[in-house]
Every structure is written in C-alpha cells, then in structure tokens.
PDB file of C-alpha atoms in Angstrom:
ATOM      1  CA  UNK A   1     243.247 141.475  -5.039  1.00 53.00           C
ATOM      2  CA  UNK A   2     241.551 144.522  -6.733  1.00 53.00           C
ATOM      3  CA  UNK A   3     238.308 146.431  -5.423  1.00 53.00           C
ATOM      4  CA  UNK A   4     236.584 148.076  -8.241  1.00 50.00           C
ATOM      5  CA  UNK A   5     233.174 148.470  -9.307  1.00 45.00           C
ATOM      6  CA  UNK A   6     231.809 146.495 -12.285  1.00 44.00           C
ATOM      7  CA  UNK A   7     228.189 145.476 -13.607  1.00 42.00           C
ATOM      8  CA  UNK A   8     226.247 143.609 -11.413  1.00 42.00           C
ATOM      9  CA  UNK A   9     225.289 139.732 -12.205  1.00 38.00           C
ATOM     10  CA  UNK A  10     223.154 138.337 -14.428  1.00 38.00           C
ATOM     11  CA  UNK A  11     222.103 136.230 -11.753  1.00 38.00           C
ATOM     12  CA  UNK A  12     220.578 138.916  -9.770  1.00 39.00           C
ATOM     13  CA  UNK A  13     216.606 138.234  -8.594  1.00 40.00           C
ATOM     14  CA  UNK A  14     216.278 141.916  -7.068  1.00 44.00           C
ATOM     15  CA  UNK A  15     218.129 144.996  -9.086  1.00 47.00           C
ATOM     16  CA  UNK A  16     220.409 147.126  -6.875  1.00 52.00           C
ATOM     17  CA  UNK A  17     218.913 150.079  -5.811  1.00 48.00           C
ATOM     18  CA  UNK A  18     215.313 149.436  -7.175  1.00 44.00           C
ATOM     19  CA  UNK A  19     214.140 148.775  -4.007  1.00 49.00           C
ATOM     20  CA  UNK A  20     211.263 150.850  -2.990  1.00 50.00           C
ATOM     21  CA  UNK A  21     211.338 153.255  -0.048  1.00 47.00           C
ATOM     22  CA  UNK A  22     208.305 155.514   1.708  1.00 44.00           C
ATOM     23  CA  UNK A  23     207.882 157.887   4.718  1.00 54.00           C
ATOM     24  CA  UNK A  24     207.252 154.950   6.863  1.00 68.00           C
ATOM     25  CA  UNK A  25     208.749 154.190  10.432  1.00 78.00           C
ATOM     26  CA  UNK A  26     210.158 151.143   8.907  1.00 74.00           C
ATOM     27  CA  UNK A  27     209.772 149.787   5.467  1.00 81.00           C
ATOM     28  CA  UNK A  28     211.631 146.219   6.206  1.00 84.00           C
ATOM     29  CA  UNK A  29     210.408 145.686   9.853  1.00 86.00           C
ATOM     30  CA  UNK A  30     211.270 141.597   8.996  1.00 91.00           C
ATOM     31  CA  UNK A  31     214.772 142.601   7.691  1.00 90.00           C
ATOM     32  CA  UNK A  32     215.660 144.757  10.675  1.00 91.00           C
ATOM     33  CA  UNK A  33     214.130 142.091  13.241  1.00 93.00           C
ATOM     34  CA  UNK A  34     216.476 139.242  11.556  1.00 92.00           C
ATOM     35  CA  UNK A  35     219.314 141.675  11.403  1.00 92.00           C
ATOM     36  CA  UNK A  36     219.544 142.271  15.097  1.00 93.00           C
ATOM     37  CA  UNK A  37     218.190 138.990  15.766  1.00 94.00           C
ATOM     38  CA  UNK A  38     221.304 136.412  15.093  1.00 94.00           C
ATOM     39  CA  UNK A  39     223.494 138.441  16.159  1.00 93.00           C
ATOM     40  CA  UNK A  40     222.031 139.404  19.238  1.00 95.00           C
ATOM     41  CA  UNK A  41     221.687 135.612  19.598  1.00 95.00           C
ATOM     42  CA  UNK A  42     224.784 134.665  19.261  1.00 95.00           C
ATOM     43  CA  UNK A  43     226.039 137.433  22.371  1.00 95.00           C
ATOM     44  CA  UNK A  44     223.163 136.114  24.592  1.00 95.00           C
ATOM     45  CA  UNK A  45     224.266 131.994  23.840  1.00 94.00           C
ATOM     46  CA  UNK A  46     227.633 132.982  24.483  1.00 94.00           C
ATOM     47  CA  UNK A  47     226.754 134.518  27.694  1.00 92.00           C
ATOM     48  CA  UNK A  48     224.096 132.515  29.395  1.00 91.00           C
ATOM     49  CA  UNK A  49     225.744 129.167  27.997  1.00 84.00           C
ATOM     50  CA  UNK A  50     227.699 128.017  30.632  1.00 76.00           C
ATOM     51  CA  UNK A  51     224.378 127.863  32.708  1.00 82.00           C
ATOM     52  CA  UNK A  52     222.297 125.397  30.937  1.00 77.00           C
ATOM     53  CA  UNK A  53     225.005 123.511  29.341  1.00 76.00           C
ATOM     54  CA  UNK A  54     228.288 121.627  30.610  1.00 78.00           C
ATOM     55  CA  UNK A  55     228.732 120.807  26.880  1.00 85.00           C
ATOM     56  CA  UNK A  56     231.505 123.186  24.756  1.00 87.00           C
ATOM     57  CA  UNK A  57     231.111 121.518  21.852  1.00 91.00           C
ATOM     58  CA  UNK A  58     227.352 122.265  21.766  1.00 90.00           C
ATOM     59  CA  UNK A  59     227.968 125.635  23.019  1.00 90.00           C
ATOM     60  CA  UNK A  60     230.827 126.247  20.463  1.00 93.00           C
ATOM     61  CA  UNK A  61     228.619 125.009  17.629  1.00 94.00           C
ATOM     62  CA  UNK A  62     225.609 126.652  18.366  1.00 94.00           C
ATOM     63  CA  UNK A  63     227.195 130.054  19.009  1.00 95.00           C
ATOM     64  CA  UNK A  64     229.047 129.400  15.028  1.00 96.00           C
ATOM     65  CA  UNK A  65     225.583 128.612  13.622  1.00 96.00           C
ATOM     66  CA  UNK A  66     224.186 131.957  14.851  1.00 96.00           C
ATOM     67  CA  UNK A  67     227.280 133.855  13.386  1.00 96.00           C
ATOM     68  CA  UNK A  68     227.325 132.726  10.405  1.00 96.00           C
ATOM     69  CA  UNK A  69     223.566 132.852   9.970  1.00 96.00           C
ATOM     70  CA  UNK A  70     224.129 136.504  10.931  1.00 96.00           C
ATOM     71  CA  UNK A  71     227.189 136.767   8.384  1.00 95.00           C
ATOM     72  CA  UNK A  72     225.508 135.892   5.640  1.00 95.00           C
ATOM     73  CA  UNK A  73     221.860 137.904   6.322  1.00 95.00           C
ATOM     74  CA  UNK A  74     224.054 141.066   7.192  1.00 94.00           C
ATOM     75  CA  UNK A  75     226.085 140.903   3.956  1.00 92.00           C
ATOM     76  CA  UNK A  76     223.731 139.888   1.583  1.00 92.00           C
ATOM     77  CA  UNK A  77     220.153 140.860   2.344  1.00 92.00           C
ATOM     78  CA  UNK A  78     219.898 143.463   5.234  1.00 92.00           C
ATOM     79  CA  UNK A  79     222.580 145.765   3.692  1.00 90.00           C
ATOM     80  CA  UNK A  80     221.466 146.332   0.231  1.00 89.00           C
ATOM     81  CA  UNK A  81     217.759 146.501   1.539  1.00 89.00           C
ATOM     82  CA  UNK A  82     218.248 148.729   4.736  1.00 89.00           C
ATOM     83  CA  UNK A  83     221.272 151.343   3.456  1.00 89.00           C
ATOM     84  CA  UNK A  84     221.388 150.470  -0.223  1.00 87.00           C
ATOM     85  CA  UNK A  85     225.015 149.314   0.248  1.00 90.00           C
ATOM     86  CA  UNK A  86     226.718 146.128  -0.919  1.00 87.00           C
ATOM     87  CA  UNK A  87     229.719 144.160  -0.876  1.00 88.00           C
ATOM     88  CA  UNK A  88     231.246 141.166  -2.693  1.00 82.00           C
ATOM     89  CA  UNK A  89     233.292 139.105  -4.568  1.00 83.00           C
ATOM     90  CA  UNK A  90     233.892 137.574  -7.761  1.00 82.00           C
ATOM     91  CA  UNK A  91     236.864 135.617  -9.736  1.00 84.00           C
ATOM     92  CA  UNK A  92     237.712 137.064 -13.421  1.00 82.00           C
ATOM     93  CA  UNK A  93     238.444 134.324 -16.050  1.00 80.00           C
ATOM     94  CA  UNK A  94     242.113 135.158 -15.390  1.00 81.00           C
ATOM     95  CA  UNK A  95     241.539 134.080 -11.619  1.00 80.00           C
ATOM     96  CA  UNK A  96     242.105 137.271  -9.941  1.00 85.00           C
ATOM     97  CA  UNK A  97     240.066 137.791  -7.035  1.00 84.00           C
ATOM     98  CA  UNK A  98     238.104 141.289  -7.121  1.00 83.00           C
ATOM     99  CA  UNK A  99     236.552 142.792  -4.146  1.00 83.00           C
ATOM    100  CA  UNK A 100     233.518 144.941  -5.100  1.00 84.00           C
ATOM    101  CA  UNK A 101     232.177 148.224  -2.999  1.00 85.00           C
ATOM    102  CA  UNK A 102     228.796 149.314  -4.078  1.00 84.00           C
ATOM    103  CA  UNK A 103     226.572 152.470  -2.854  1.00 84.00           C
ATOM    104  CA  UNK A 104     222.950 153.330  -3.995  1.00 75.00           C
ATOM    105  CA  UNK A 105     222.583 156.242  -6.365  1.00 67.00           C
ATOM    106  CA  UNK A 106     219.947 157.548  -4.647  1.00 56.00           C
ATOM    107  CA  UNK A 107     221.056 158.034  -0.635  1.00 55.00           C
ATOM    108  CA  UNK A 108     217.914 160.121   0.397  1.00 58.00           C
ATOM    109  CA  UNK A 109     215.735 156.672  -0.534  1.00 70.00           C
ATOM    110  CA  UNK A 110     217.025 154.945   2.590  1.00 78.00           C
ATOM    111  CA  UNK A 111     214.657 155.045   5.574  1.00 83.00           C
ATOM    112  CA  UNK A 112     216.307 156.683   8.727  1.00 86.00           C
ATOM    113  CA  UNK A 113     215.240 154.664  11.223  1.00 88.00           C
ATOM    114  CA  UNK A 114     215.770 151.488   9.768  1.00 89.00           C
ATOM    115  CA  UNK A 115     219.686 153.250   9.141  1.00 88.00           C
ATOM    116  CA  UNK A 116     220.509 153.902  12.458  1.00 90.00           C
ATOM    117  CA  UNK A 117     219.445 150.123  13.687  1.00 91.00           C
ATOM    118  CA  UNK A 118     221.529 148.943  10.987  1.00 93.00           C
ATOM    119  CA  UNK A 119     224.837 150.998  11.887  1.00 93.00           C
ATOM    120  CA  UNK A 120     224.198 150.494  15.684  1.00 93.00           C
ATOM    121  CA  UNK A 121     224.059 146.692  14.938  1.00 93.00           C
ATOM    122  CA  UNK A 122     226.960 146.428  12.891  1.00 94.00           C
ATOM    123  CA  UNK A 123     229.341 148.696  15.353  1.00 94.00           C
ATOM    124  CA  UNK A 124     227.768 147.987  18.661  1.00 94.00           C
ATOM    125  CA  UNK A 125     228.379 143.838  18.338  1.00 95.00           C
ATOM    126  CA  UNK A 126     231.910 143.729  17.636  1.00 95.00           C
ATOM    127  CA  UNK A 127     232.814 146.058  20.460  1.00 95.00           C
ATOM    128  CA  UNK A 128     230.973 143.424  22.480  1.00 96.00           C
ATOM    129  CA  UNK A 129     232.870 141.044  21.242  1.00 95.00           C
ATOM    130  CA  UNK A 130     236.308 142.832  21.291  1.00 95.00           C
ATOM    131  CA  UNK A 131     235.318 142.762  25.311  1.00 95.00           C
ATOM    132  CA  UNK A 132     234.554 139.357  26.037  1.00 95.00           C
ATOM    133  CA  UNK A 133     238.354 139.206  23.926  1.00 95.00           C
ATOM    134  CA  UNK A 134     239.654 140.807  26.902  1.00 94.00           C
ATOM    135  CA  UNK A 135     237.843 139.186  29.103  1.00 93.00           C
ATOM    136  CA  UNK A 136     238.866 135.615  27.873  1.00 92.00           C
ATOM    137  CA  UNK A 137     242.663 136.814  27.550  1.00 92.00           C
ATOM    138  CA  UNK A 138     242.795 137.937  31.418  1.00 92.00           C
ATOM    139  CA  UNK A 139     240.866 134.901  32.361  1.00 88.00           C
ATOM    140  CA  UNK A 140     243.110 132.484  30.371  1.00 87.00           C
ATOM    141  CA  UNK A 141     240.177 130.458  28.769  1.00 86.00           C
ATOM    142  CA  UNK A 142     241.624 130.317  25.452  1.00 87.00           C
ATOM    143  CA  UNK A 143     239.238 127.635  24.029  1.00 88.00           C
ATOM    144  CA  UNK A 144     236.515 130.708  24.599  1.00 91.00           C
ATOM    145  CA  UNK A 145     239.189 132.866  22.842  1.00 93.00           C
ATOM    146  CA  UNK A 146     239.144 131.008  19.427  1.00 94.00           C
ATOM    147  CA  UNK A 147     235.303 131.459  19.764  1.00 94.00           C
ATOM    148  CA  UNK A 148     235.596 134.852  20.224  1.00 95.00           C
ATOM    149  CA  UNK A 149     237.979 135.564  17.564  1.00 96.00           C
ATOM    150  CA  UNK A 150     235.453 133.618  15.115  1.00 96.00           C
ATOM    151  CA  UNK A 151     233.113 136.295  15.818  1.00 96.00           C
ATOM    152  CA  UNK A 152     235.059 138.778  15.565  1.00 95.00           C
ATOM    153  CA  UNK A 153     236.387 138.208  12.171  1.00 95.00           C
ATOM    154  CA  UNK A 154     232.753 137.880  10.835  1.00 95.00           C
ATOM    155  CA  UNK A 155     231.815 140.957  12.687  1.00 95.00           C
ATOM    156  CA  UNK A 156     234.368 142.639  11.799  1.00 94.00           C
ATOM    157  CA  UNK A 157     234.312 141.396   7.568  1.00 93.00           C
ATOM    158  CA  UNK A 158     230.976 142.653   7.578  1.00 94.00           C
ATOM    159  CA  UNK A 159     231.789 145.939   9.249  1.00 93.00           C
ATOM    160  CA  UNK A 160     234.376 146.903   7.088  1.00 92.00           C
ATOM    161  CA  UNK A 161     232.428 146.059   3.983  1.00 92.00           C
ATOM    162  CA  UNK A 162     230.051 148.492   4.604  1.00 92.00           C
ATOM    163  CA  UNK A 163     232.435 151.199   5.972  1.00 91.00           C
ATOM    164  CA  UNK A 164     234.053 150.877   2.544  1.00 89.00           C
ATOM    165  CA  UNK A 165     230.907 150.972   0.752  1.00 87.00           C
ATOM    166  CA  UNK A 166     229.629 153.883   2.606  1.00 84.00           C
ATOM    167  CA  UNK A 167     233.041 156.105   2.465  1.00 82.00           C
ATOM    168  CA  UNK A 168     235.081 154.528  -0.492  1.00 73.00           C
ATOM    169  CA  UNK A 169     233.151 156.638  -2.811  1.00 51.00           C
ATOM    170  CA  UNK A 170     232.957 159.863  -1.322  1.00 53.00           C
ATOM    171  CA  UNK A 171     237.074 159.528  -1.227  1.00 51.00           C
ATOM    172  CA  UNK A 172     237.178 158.966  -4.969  1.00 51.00           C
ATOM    173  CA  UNK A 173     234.872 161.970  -5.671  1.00 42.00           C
ATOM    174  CA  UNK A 174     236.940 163.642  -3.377  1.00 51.00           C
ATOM    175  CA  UNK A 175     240.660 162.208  -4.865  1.00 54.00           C
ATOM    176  CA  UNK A 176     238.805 163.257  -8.551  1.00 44.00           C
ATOM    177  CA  UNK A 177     237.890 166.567  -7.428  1.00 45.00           C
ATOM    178  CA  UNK A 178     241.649 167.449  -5.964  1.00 54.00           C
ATOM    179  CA  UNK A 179     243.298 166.076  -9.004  1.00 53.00           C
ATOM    180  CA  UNK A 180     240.963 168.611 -11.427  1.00 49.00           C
ATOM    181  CA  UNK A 181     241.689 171.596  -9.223  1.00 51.00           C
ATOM    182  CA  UNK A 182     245.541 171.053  -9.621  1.00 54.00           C
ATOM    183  CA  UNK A 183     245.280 170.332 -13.023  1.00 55.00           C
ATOM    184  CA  UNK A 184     243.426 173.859 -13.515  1.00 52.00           C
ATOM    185  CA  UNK A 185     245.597 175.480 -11.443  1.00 55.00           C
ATOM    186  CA  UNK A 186     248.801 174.089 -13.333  1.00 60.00           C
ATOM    187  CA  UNK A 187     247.413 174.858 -16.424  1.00 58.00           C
ATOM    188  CA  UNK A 188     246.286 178.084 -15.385  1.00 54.00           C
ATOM    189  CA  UNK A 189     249.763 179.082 -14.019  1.00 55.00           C
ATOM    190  CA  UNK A 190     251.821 177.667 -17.404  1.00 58.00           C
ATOM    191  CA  UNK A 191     249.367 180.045 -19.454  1.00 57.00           C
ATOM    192  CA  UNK A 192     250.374 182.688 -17.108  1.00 51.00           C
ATOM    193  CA  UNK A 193     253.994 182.365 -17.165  1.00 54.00           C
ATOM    194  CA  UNK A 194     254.267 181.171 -20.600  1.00 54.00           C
ATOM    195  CA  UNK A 195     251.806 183.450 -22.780  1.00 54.00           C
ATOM    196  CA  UNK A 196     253.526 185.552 -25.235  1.00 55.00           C
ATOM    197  CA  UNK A 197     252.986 189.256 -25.494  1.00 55.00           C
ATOM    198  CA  UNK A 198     250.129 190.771 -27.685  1.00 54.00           C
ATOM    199  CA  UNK A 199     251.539 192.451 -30.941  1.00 56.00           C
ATOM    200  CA  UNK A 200     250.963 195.929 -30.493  1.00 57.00           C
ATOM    201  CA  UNK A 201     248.128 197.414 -32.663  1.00 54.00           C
ATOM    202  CA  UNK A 202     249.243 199.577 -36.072  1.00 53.00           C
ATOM    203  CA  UNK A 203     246.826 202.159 -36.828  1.00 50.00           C
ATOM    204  CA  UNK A 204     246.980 204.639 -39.531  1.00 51.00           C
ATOM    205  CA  UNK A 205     248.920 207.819 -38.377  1.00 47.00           C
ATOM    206  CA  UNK A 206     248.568 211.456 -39.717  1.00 47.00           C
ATOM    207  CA  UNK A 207     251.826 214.050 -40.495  1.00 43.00           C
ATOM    208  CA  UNK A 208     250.749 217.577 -39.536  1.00 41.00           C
TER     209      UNK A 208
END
C-alpha cells in the first residue's frame, strides 16, 4: 500500500479547501453537534445498557450502529469541514491500494473553537475506550471485549488519519528542507576542497 497525494475526484460535490470560514464562535455548529454526538452515544449505550436491556444482541448492535455512524461522519464530513483535513482511499487500474493524506492550504481558515472540539473528540473517545478494554480484560467479559475492540479500531482508524494528515506534511517539508541543506553543504565543501588556484595576474613590468 502507498500513501501519496494525488488529484482529488471528479466525483467531488464540495472542493477541498473551498469551504468558507469567518470570525464566528462556530461556523458548523450542526457538524460539531453530530461529531460529538455518535460517538458520545455510543460510550453512554455502552454504559447505561445493561440497565434497560437483558438483550446483548440489541445492545451489541445498537452500540455498532452508533460507531459506524460516527466512523463514517468523522472521516468524511466533520474533518474536511472542521480542520480542513482528509483521508482516503482509492484502487489504481493496476489494483494497488493507495492511502491518501490531505491538509488545507490555507491552516489560518480553520475556526479555533470548532478545532479544539474536534481534536478533543477524536483523542478523548478512544482513551475511553482503551479503559473499558481494561476493564473488560480484568473482569473476564470477553463478549464486551470484542465490542470494545470494534470501537477501538474505528476510533482509532479515524485518529490516525488525521494525525497523519495533520503531521505527515510538516515531516516532508521538514525531510525536503534537511536533504537541501546537505546538499549545499556538500556542494559547498567539494568547491572548497576541490577549486583550483587562480592564475596569478601578469602585468607589464618596467627595467630601471
């Protein structure tokens, strides 16, 4: 699998990084609310659910519904409209899977408050998770344990898509600006050690 960055799809409705931002408190209240909302969900059905249901089945199912409504809200609308970051996949005609990292040009148009929720959602709930791991290891209730694991994996899919997104690019500016200093510095040193003397000057001389 390669991650590289490539033109986006034709099949695009919204284009990346056109979306507009303004000096507002938040400027996708309905994106953040949904955000927070499934997710949030799904921790308060898995906690509460032993008291108004005997049923796992019903619990496990409902619990999966939340995630993945949460997976796929998280990866494909709140994170390109709330940081300007995006991640995905696509299949070449040689079927090679590519995994693609994408960042917003232009950072300073994402809206800090709506930010902060964002990266507090996505970090906070699989911690949370990772917990009720422990908890459900200790306790030996390992039909709980594949739940939790579910979550954690789409937690933790998202999270890392967006980590990658956010720091991926500042590595290869950083990786491009290391390799142009040594190459400077190599070629400055081989013009150094390898320059050949300047002729010496001739200049008319007089015989007194």
């Amino acid at each position: 699998m390669n991650s590289a960055t490539v033109p986006l799809l034709d099949d695009d409705t919204i284009a990346f990084g056109d979306e507009d931002n303004a000096n507002k408190q938040f400027v996708h209240p309905y994106i953040v609310f949904f955000h927070l909302i499934f997710r949030g969900a799904a921790i308060v059905v898995y906690i509460l659910c032993g008291w108004f249901s005997d049923s796992f089945i019903a619990s496990f199912v409902l619990v999966i519904l939340l995630l993945s409504a949460d997976f796929w809200t998280v990866k494909n609308i709140s994170g390109r409209l709330l940081v300007g970051l995006r991640w995905w996949n696509y299949v070449d005609d040689d079927g090679k899977s590519h995994w693609v990292f994408e960042s917003k040009q232009v950072i300073n148009r994402v809206n800090r408050n709506e930010s902060r929720l964002f990266w507090m959602g996505l970090i906070l709930c699989p911690l949370i998770w990772s917990g009720f791991f422990i908890i459900c290891l200790f306790g030996l209730k390992f039909k709980w344990m594949l739940l939790v694991l579910i979550a954690l994996t789409l937690n933790g899919a998202n999270l890392y898509g967006y980590v990658k997104c956010k720091f991926g690019a500042k590595e290869n500016l950083q990786s491009a600006t290391t390799d142009f200093v040594k190459k400077q510095l190599l070629q400055n040193a081989s013009s150094f050690m390898f320059a050949q003397p300047a002729p010496p000057t001739t200049g008319n001389t007089g015989v007194i």
